[in-house]
Amino acid sequence: MAKILVLFAHPALEKSRVHAKLLRHIQKLKGVTVNDLYEEYPDFDVDIKREQQLLQEHNIIVWQHPFYWYSAPALIKQWIDLVLEHGWAYGRGGVALQNKHIFNAISSGGSKQAYGTEALNRPTIRQYLAPFEQTAKLCKMHYLPPFIIHGTHKLSENEMDAHAENYAALLQYFQQNNLSGEDLQSIYCLNDLLSSQTVKHN
Amino acid sequence: MDQHSFFFQAMVYLAAAVVCVPLAKKLGLGSVLGYLLAGILIGPAVLGFVGEEGQDIMHFAEFGVVMMLFVIGLELEPALLWKLRVAILGLGGLQVLLTAGALAGIAIAFGLSWKAAVAMGMILSLSSTAIVLQTLNEKKLMKSQAGQSAFSVLLFQDIAVIPMLAVLPLLATLVPSSTNNNHDKTLVSGQPAWVQTLIVLGCVAAIIIAGRYVIKYFLRLMAQTRLREVFTASTLLLVVGIAVLMTQVGLSPALGTFLAGVVLADSEYRHELESDIDPFKGLLLGLFFIAVGASIDFNLIARQPGLIFGLVALLMLVKAVVLFLLGKFFRLGTGQNLLFSLSLSQVGEFAFVLFSFSLQQGILPQAEAGIMIVVVAVSMAITPLLMLLNEKVLQPKFADKKTSVEREADIVDEKNAVIIAGFGRFGNIVGRFLKANKVDTTVLEIDSDRVDLLRKYGYKVYYGDATRYDLLHAAGAGEAKLLIVALGDPEKALELVVTCKKHFPHLRLLVRAYDRPDTFELMDAGMLHIYRETIDSSLRMGVDALKLLGRRRYQAQRSARLFLKHDERSLKQLAAVRDDSKEFISTSRDFIDELEQMIQKDLIEKVQLQYDLGWDEESLISEANRSAE
């Protein structure tokens, strides 16, 4: 069974509706470790040794965060800058993360239509996440499509619950299925994968 | 009547010094010349306040030289002394030998008997430790190459006095009378030579061993009494005791105290000893210079001006030439060599003693000895002028820039950029933190137990009251960049701040503050970096309290930082409007008033304490829902 590490970053969780729900649904899953970065490092002093140890103990990594200003909250950047050391994560001899899977699980206030519509000539979310994708590549990891919750400002409680259940189901699916042979790159977001899988199972 | 005349004398000396020395300093002549002029002024030649007793005062004041050598010893670590061994024995030995030989030859040419000429040569080969070292110190030239060479020569001369005193009686033409013998009676006189040597060596060993073990322990005990004057008394006792011991065995007291100083140079009480002795040393040396000035016999000069000034010129020329050649031989650059040879070209204070000794022994004729005493005094008085000439005219032409720059860097190297005053529960954290970041600090600490402990673990800690100017100066406040004031006593801290602003305006101060009123006073004193000792830990405690109540750590932390900013802003505003006319916070009533003001400010500024709006989605959500309707 694959072990999953959720690197969760939210500077104001007490104000969050979506992420609080997401966390509640995954926190009790077996084999899933939630690493609450803003609670762990309120002064941004990331414990590099601890983080590297956690990464090595898990097979699938998730950056879970709100999609602030087309990117992640600041502590995620700090985490990447400090933890992914040269010679450890990348470069000569930097093979600690080789063949691990990683993806972003994000929430966005904008609707799905706000991104990537040809008419408006806007970049897609996947394009915005290019720095994460390239970071993963440099560390010899497999970067998966993101899990996205769109239009969070207008979501009802029920809709949010449905998203959270899907998220938990996705993580469990990843735990039980071997990812290496699967070609996930063709799908826009992991939400789609999940719905097609549920269809299959039915 | 006797007491009255003592006070009158003291008043005359002090008044002369107070008038002449600052004047001489203002004119750029240096303190030595100021004292000498003061002496001439109150001496028989001008005002006539001081007569024959000037000689006695000079002998008493010579103790200043003893103290000066103690202080020099303290500043000289044994390793440096060992480095100077070639200069001391080679340069010093050759100087005494060659100068004595040359001067004796000239004396024979002047028609003196060979015995008198040899005595004359030996006596005149010595230079004045007091004048040379005081002048070099004042001009901060002691650490230059010339300064170290001059010091080495003076040290050798101090040693050379012992054999000279032994040789002089052999040159006597009269059978010495018994009274003369009594005059110089010591513990060792009358013993066979080998016993004398053993006793002398034993004394030197005793000083070294006692300095290493007994004296350090003794000083620690005295320091633990926490009575400053007891420590000062112990220091004086130490110096006087060694001087008495050395005199008893026929050694130079200056040499003995110098040795004790070297042994104590690496002791934690070094700065304290130095600053305790310094005022005594300074006053006695000043007195000595005044006495020299007062003893110049202007009547004799007036009668034979040509002869006396001719002799002075000849004497100093010969001494300077010998020194210059030796300096060249020992590879001094021209600029350094000029300083070296001119500074040592006078005849020293010991000549007065040796001349009177020679007179008693009948080695020298009365008339010649009298003239030579005047010549010696004049040569001493001319030295500061000569040094001034060297500094203003010769040095600009010959200064070897390279050596002087190198030397300066040396001095800076010894000092740390950061001084921490107070290594108690506050300062120790700052000091350890800086050390962990490879910043070396000089620590001043008043608690002797703490000093011992810290020294045991390799900290550079010095014992002393940090508010004292002399201690600050000795610790390198003149060269340091930062001073961390971590004293526990707010009054002391404020005193230190005021002292530093006055004497070391370049120093940046970081000050620990006890409470709000203390902070206000430090603000009034112009301090920019003030650290209230409880604010940070109180807020950290508040953050943890919030955390234990289930709040998110990150928000709690940001909130604490915001609160700190708000609190400091309030503090500044309160400082501006506070009532200066009454004593602040002297009563609990005042404290309550002030607390109320602070709480009111908290209420007014509530808006600024709210959470960061950038992460608040409420407005976004309501906007999104409004547009959807």
XYZ file of C-alpha atoms in Angstrom, chain B residues 33-566:
534
model
C 56.204 69.254 28.905
C 53.214 70.747 30.698
C 54.297 69.214 33.996
C 57.909 70.275 33.472
C 56.803 73.853 32.758
C 54.604 73.755 35.843
C 57.666 72.710 37.830
C 59.795 75.504 36.414
C 56.996 77.959 37.158
C 56.670 77.072 40.843
C 60.398 76.415 41.238
C 63.035 78.809 42.612
C 63.619 80.344 39.191
C 60.165 81.927 38.766
C 57.700 81.939 41.676
C 59.864 80.253 44.265
C 57.096 78.283 45.979
C 59.282 75.200 45.945
C 62.834 75.168 47.178
C 65.188 72.447 48.320
C 62.423 69.955 49.163
C 61.912 69.513 45.424
C 64.612 66.821 45.477
C 62.828 64.824 48.197
C 59.567 65.041 46.341
C 61.319 63.797 43.246
C 62.536 60.699 45.072
C 59.060 60.058 46.423
C 57.434 60.662 43.073
C 59.771 58.238 41.379
C 57.398 55.623 42.698
C 55.216 56.645 39.792
C 57.788 55.014 37.513
C 57.451 51.813 39.511
C 53.705 51.914 39.042
C 54.070 52.709 35.376
C 56.190 49.612 34.847
C 53.573 47.559 36.665
C 50.930 48.823 34.247
C 53.214 48.224 31.279
C 53.806 44.711 32.540
C 50.058 44.177 32.727
C 49.707 45.169 29.100
C 52.535 42.910 28.046
C 51.826 39.241 27.860
C 54.697 36.847 28.587
C 54.694 35.662 24.995
C 55.383 39.187 23.759
C 58.162 39.630 26.310
C 59.740 36.449 25.023
C 59.508 37.801 21.488
C 61.379 40.910 22.636
C 64.291 38.983 24.161
C 66.648 39.715 21.262
C 65.832 43.406 21.405
C 66.205 43.580 25.169
C 69.534 41.771 25.410
C 71.022 42.688 22.031
C 69.795 46.202 21.431
C 69.677 47.150 25.123
C 73.007 45.559 26.003
C 74.843 47.113 23.081
C 73.263 50.505 23.736
C 74.471 50.633 27.341
C 77.922 49.309 26.448
C 78.576 51.487 23.401
C 77.071 54.685 24.834
C 78.946 54.297 28.100
C 82.172 53.664 26.172
C 81.729 56.640 23.850
C 80.794 59.036 26.656
C 83.638 57.819 28.845
C 86.044 58.486 25.971
C 84.714 62.030 25.610
C 84.962 62.558 29.369
C 88.653 61.538 29.267
C 89.160 63.974 26.397
C 87.656 66.653 28.670
C 90.349 65.836 31.192
C 88.573 63.617 33.717
C 90.405 60.742 35.354
C 89.597 57.356 33.796
C 87.728 56.242 36.886
C 85.544 59.337 36.910
C 85.090 59.024 33.144
C 83.882 55.415 33.374
C 81.430 56.355 36.129
C 80.243 59.314 34.044
C 79.781 57.115 30.949
C 77.773 54.510 32.796
C 75.523 57.022 34.474
C 74.858 59.010 31.318
C 74.146 55.950 29.187
C 70.802 55.500 30.937
C 67.633 57.095 29.587
C 64.496 58.309 31.321
C 61.862 55.565 31.554
C 59.329 58.039 32.912
C 59.619 60.598 30.152
C 60.034 58.209 27.242
C 57.258 55.808 28.108
C 54.826 58.520 29.169
C 55.388 60.425 25.941
C 55.192 57.329 23.752
C 52.056 56.168 25.528
C 50.429 59.529 25.116
C 51.183 59.544 21.411
C 49.999 55.913 21.174
C 53.367 54.845 19.812
C 54.100 52.100 22.343
C 53.037 49.376 19.932
C 55.025 50.738 17.041
C 58.350 49.115 16.228
C 60.214 52.115 17.613
C 58.126 52.020 20.773
C 58.863 48.352 21.361
C 62.561 48.847 20.706
C 62.710 51.834 23.047
C 60.896 49.837 25.672
C 63.345 46.950 25.297
C 66.313 49.277 25.787
C 64.734 50.872 28.856
C 64.048 47.468 30.333
C 67.656 46.437 29.882
C 68.830 49.700 31.451
C 66.688 48.928 34.480
C 68.490 45.632 34.835
C 71.876 47.251 34.168
C 71.473 49.568 37.155
C 72.134 46.646 39.500
C 75.672 45.835 38.293
C 76.356 49.576 38.011
C 75.612 50.060 41.692
C 77.990 47.211 42.367
C 80.758 48.581 40.146
C 80.618 52.237 41.211
C 82.169 51.724 44.686
C 85.121 50.000 43.016
C 85.819 53.249 41.163
C 85.869 55.227 44.387
C 88.947 57.258 45.174
C 87.896 57.942 48.769
C 87.583 55.306 51.422
C 83.822 55.284 51.923
C 82.748 56.361 55.382
C 80.512 54.146 57.447
C 77.525 56.505 57.207
C 77.485 56.083 53.458
C 77.392 52.357 53.881
C 74.384 52.593 56.170
C 72.558 54.534 53.521
C 72.522 51.611 51.162
C 72.195 48.815 53.623
C 70.015 45.978 52.399
C 69.303 42.433 53.443
C 71.888 41.061 51.112
C 74.757 43.483 51.661
C 77.623 41.873 53.411
C 76.754 38.438 52.079
C 79.089 36.630 49.714
C 78.380 37.151 46.027
C 76.859 33.723 45.381
C 74.448 34.109 48.277
C 73.390 37.489 46.925
C 72.807 35.993 43.504
C 70.768 33.146 44.970
C 68.625 35.549 46.997
C 68.000 37.727 43.962
C 67.017 34.767 41.782
C 64.863 33.423 44.597
C 62.982 36.708 44.797
C 62.296 36.735 41.075
C 61.051 33.153 41.236
C 58.933 34.001 44.275
C 57.237 36.850 42.429
C 56.480 34.646 39.435
C 55.128 31.764 41.501
C 53.166 34.017 43.857
C 51.757 35.922 40.897
C 50.607 32.714 39.237
C 48.951 31.163 42.263
C 48.746 33.208 45.440
C 48.065 36.701 44.124
C 45.294 35.631 41.766
C 43.551 33.833 44.608
C 44.074 36.818 46.874
C 42.614 39.216 44.299
C 39.585 36.982 43.864
C 38.945 37.078 47.604
C 39.246 40.859 47.593
C 36.952 41.151 44.585
C 34.338 39.061 46.363
C 34.048 41.681 49.082
C 32.549 43.894 46.364
C 34.107 46.930 47.989
C 35.918 48.877 45.367
C 38.254 50.612 47.770
C 39.377 47.304 49.256
C 40.332 46.097 45.826
C 42.178 49.349 45.180
C 43.977 48.983 48.495
C 44.974 45.424 47.599
C 46.361 46.591 44.297
C 48.400 49.302 45.977
C 49.582 46.855 48.642
C 50.699 44.500 45.916
C 52.766 47.123 44.126
C 54.230 48.697 47.269
C 54.931 45.259 48.773
C 56.871 44.108 45.751
C 58.787 47.398 45.667
C 59.790 46.961 49.325
C 60.849 43.360 48.762
C 62.947 44.271 45.745
C 64.626 47.155 47.538
C 65.442 44.826 50.415
C 67.359 42.481 48.160
C 68.955 45.291 46.198
C 66.953 44.939 43.003
C 65.194 47.707 41.130
C 61.603 47.993 42.423
C 60.457 48.963 38.939
C 61.832 45.682 37.618
C 60.006 43.718 40.302
C 56.636 45.299 39.708
C 57.127 44.986 35.973
C 57.634 41.277 36.447
C 54.532 41.023 38.633
C 52.601 42.915 35.975
C 53.680 40.469 33.268
C 52.690 37.512 35.423
C 49.251 39.048 36.037
C 48.796 40.085 32.395
C 46.561 37.145 31.575
C 44.558 37.401 34.781
C 40.880 38.284 34.673
C 41.576 41.239 36.952
C 43.990 42.821 34.509
C 41.702 45.683 33.505
C 40.675 46.305 37.075
C 44.267 46.400 38.349
C 45.170 48.698 35.520
C 42.373 51.147 36.135
C 43.013 51.101 39.887
C 46.702 51.931 39.579
C 46.344 54.359 36.705
C 45.276 57.482 38.653
C 48.033 56.976 41.250
C 50.572 56.365 38.548
C 49.474 59.429 36.647
C 49.553 61.718 39.658
C 52.923 60.479 40.874
C 54.461 60.742 37.433
C 53.068 64.233 37.109
C 54.553 65.087 40.479
C 57.835 63.624 39.356
C 57.942 65.729 36.214
C 57.041 68.828 38.211
C 59.869 68.049 40.612
C 62.290 67.668 37.716
C 61.180 71.034 36.362
C 61.489 72.652 39.777
C 64.971 71.237 40.347
C 66.517 72.787 37.243
C 69.090 75.189 38.623
C 68.640 78.278 36.475
C 71.320 80.187 38.375
C 73.906 77.697 37.227
C 72.588 77.858 33.671
C 72.680 81.661 33.759
C 76.299 81.594 34.901
C 77.543 79.168 32.248
C 74.899 78.978 29.535
C 77.351 78.102 26.774
C 78.949 75.270 28.673
C 75.698 73.732 29.848
C 73.835 73.885 26.571
C 76.956 72.782 24.726
C 77.224 69.752 26.989
C 73.525 68.961 26.597
C 73.821 69.160 22.817
C 76.965 67.029 22.734
C 75.544 64.456 25.114
C 72.267 64.064 23.297
C 73.972 63.998 19.927
C 76.325 61.208 20.971
C 73.496 59.173 22.520
C 71.262 59.673 19.508
C 73.984 58.730 17.029
C 74.817 55.515 18.896
C 71.114 54.655 19.086
C 70.583 55.472 15.417
C 73.459 53.221 14.321
C 72.146 50.414 16.517
C 68.647 50.939 15.145
C 70.021 50.636 11.648
C 71.877 47.482 12.633
C 68.664 46.043 14.045
C 66.805 46.928 10.825
C 64.532 49.743 11.904
C 63.145 51.849 9.069
C 64.422 55.440 8.960
C 61.231 56.960 10.355
C 60.962 54.452 13.189
C 64.696 54.721 13.834
C 64.519 58.513 14.202
C 61.696 58.183 16.712
C 63.630 55.479 18.539
C 66.950 57.287 18.760
C 65.584 60.757 19.536
C 63.210 59.498 22.211
C 66.018 57.808 24.144
C 68.619 60.548 23.755
C 68.125 62.168 27.172
C 69.647 61.060 30.477
C 67.370 59.319 32.932
C 66.140 60.103 36.415
C 68.359 57.407 37.828
C 71.321 59.626 37.043
C 70.285 61.924 39.924
C 70.598 59.012 42.339
C 73.832 57.749 40.819
C 75.413 61.214 40.746
C 74.728 61.812 44.417
C 75.944 58.296 45.155
C 79.117 58.985 43.186
C 79.610 62.237 45.033
C 79.395 60.469 48.358
C 81.824 57.852 47.173
C 84.149 60.537 45.943
C 84.194 59.217 42.425
C 83.233 62.509 40.831
C 84.372 65.981 41.804
C 81.693 68.244 43.303
C 81.744 70.893 40.548
C 81.453 68.472 37.656
C 78.671 66.512 39.346
C 76.730 69.738 39.972
C 76.971 70.802 36.350
C 76.037 67.325 35.131
C 72.899 67.239 37.300
C 71.722 70.396 35.565
C 72.654 68.942 32.195
C 70.617 65.819 32.925
C 67.569 67.857 33.966
C 67.814 70.048 30.866
C 68.168 67.004 28.608
C 65.030 65.563 30.130
C 63.158 68.814 29.672
C 64.270 69.043 26.042
C 63.092 65.531 25.145
C 59.403 66.364 24.697
C 60.422 69.271 22.468
C 62.657 66.978 20.468
C 59.849 64.451 20.059
C 57.596 67.259 18.906
C 60.178 68.313 16.346
C 60.462 64.721 15.206
C 56.709 64.369 14.886
C 56.093 67.623 13.034
C 59.208 67.999 10.878
C 61.130 64.746 10.554
C 58.409 62.107 10.480
C 56.514 63.565 7.504
C 59.751 63.246 5.548
C 60.872 59.816 6.651
C 57.790 58.011 7.871
C 57.807 54.480 6.587
C 54.142 54.266 5.786
C 54.113 50.504 5.498
C 55.197 49.726 9.015
C 52.861 52.162 10.652
C 49.848 50.799 8.784
C 50.770 47.221 9.670
C 51.128 48.088 13.311
C 47.794 49.788 13.478
C 46.054 46.722 12.111
C 47.765 44.704 14.834
C 46.195 46.793 17.508
C 42.743 46.575 15.954
C 43.119 42.802 15.772
C 43.405 42.500 19.512
C 40.093 44.208 20.157
C 36.654 42.792 19.532
C 34.024 44.713 17.615
C 31.396 43.998 20.256
C 31.564 44.739 23.959
C 28.927 43.314 26.267
C 28.461 45.117 29.540
C 26.923 42.686 32.001
C 26.880 38.933 31.416
C 24.002 38.086 33.702
C 20.708 36.439 32.829
C 20.164 38.882 29.938
C 23.652 39.505 28.573
C 24.672 35.855 28.637
C 22.030 35.012 26.061
C 23.173 37.767 23.726
C 26.820 36.770 24.232
C 26.253 33.068 23.674
C 24.141 33.822 20.629
C 26.839 36.022 19.122
C 29.507 33.451 19.909
C 27.410 30.784 18.197
C 27.517 33.073 15.152
C 31.297 33.392 15.391
C 31.249 36.938 16.713
C 33.825 37.348 19.462
C 32.885 39.677 22.258
C 34.692 41.402 25.068
C 32.645 40.961 28.213
C 32.688 43.253 31.222
C 31.254 41.696 34.341
C 31.172 42.826 37.976
C 30.415 39.451 39.556
C 33.739 37.723 40.175
C 32.278 34.217 40.564
C 30.633 34.583 37.188
C 33.896 35.855 35.717
C 35.728 32.758 36.939
C 33.126 30.360 35.623
C 32.951 31.968 32.204
C 36.706 32.115 31.903
C 36.851 28.433 32.673
C 34.829 27.848 29.520
C 37.014 30.041 27.366
C 34.993 33.247 27.367
C 36.884 36.509 27.213
C 35.415 38.054 30.335
C 36.891 40.878 32.346
C 36.119 41.824 35.873
C 35.085 45.417 36.424
C 32.446 48.101 36.667
C 31.445 48.807 33.062
C 30.326 52.356 33.784
C 33.899 53.454 34.357
C 35.457 55.341 31.498
C 38.939 53.904 32.033
C 37.703 50.326 32.015
C 35.687 50.941 28.852
C 38.729 52.485 27.292
C 40.935 49.565 28.304
C 38.374 47.105 26.922
C 38.665 48.785 23.533
C 35.533 50.958 23.441
C 37.519 53.370 21.296
C 37.789 50.798 18.506
C 34.650 48.699 19.004
C 31.552 49.006 16.837
C 28.791 47.924 19.192
C 28.226 48.119 22.890
C 25.548 45.866 24.311
C 24.309 47.319 27.571
C 22.845 44.364 29.426
C 23.321 45.614 32.974
C 20.657 44.594 35.446
C 20.603 47.914 37.250
C 18.709 50.536 35.175
C 20.535 53.420 36.839
C 23.905 51.915 35.987
C 22.761 51.297 32.430
C 21.745 54.922 32.042
C 25.052 56.046 33.519
C 26.894 53.879 31.009
C 24.831 55.290 28.144
C 25.670 58.838 29.171
C 29.379 58.018 29.525
C 29.488 56.399 26.104
C 27.660 59.227 24.388
C 30.210 61.607 25.801
C 33.447 59.686 25.300
C 32.705 57.150 22.555
C 30.131 58.813 20.323
C 30.930 56.441 17.449
C 29.736 53.388 19.407
C 26.299 52.067 18.533
C 24.459 51.138 21.678
C 21.933 48.361 22.181
C 20.359 48.785 25.569
C 18.418 46.487 27.851
C 15.563 48.302 29.562
C 13.994 47.210 32.793
C 10.500 48.642 32.404
C 8.523 51.435 30.759
C 9.852 54.412 32.748
C 13.329 53.092 32.218
C 12.568 52.890 28.501
C 11.362 56.491 28.531
C 14.586 57.647 30.108
C 16.644 55.758 27.559
C 14.547 57.328 24.801
C 15.243 60.720 26.278
C 18.937 59.876 26.230
C 18.608 59.402 22.473
C 18.793 55.609 22.400
C 17.362 53.981 19.258
C 17.795 50.324 20.134
C 15.973 49.623 23.368
C 14.967 46.146 24.497
C 12.448 45.788 27.300
C 13.513 42.665 29.085
C 10.069 41.067 29.472
C 8.117 42.021 26.367
C 9.290 39.213 24.087
C 8.829 36.349 26.504
C 5.450 37.679 27.697
C 4.233 37.703 24.134
C 5.628 34.246 23.463
C 3.710 33.058 26.477
C 0.592 34.713 25.058
C 1.111 32.912 21.748
C 1.350 29.556 23.494
C -1.758 30.338 25.510
C -3.666 30.997 22.291
C -2.284 27.796 20.824
C -3.440 25.760 23.834
C -6.881 27.289 23.378
C -6.950 25.757 19.913
C -5.922 28.771 17.843
C -3.643 28.344 14.837
C -0.015 28.970 15.710
C 0.715 31.067 12.650
C -2.052 33.546 13.318
C -1.176 33.692 17.006
C 2.386 34.511 16.096
C 1.437 37.200 13.608
C -0.895 38.642 16.153
C 1.917 38.777 18.705
C 4.141 40.634 16.260
C 1.366 43.067 15.473
C 0.802 43.603 19.160
C 4.488 44.266 19.715
C 4.462 46.917 17.000
C 1.316 48.479 18.403
